[in-house]
Steps between C-alpha positions, in 0.01 A plus 500: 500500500766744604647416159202610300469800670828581439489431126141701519662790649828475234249515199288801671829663555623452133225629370456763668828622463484428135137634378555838781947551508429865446284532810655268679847703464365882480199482728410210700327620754249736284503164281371285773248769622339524215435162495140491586393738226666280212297395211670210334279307316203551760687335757565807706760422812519163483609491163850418634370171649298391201794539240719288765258227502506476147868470508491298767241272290698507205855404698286189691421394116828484381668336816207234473528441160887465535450249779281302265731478224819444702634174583562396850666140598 
């Protein structure tokens, strides 16, 4: 458990560094403040979660599918 929440909270963190690095750098705090007034996609302030989950989805996918294909003795 303490693993998945650790590769939850690496994915959150990449992403938010990646889709926000200007804000993140210049402004964080105004950034994070404004949080609750964001618009993305209709998702409002918990758009941050929802676009986590998906990657989180997507990353449980691919390790499944590689467990399926790979051999073990």
């Amino acid at each position: 458990m303490k693993k998945e929440l650790m590769i939850f909270t690496a994915i959150f963190l990449f992403l938010a560094i990646g889709m926000h690095f200007k804000e993140w750098t210049s402004y964080p705090i105004e950034h994070l403040m404004a949080l609750p007034n964001a618009g993305a996609y209709g998702f409002g302030a918990i758009h941050p979660f929802i676009f986590t989950l998906m990657g989180y989805l997507l990353f449980i996918a691919i390790r499944a599918i590689s467990k399926l294909f790979s051999k073990k003795k």
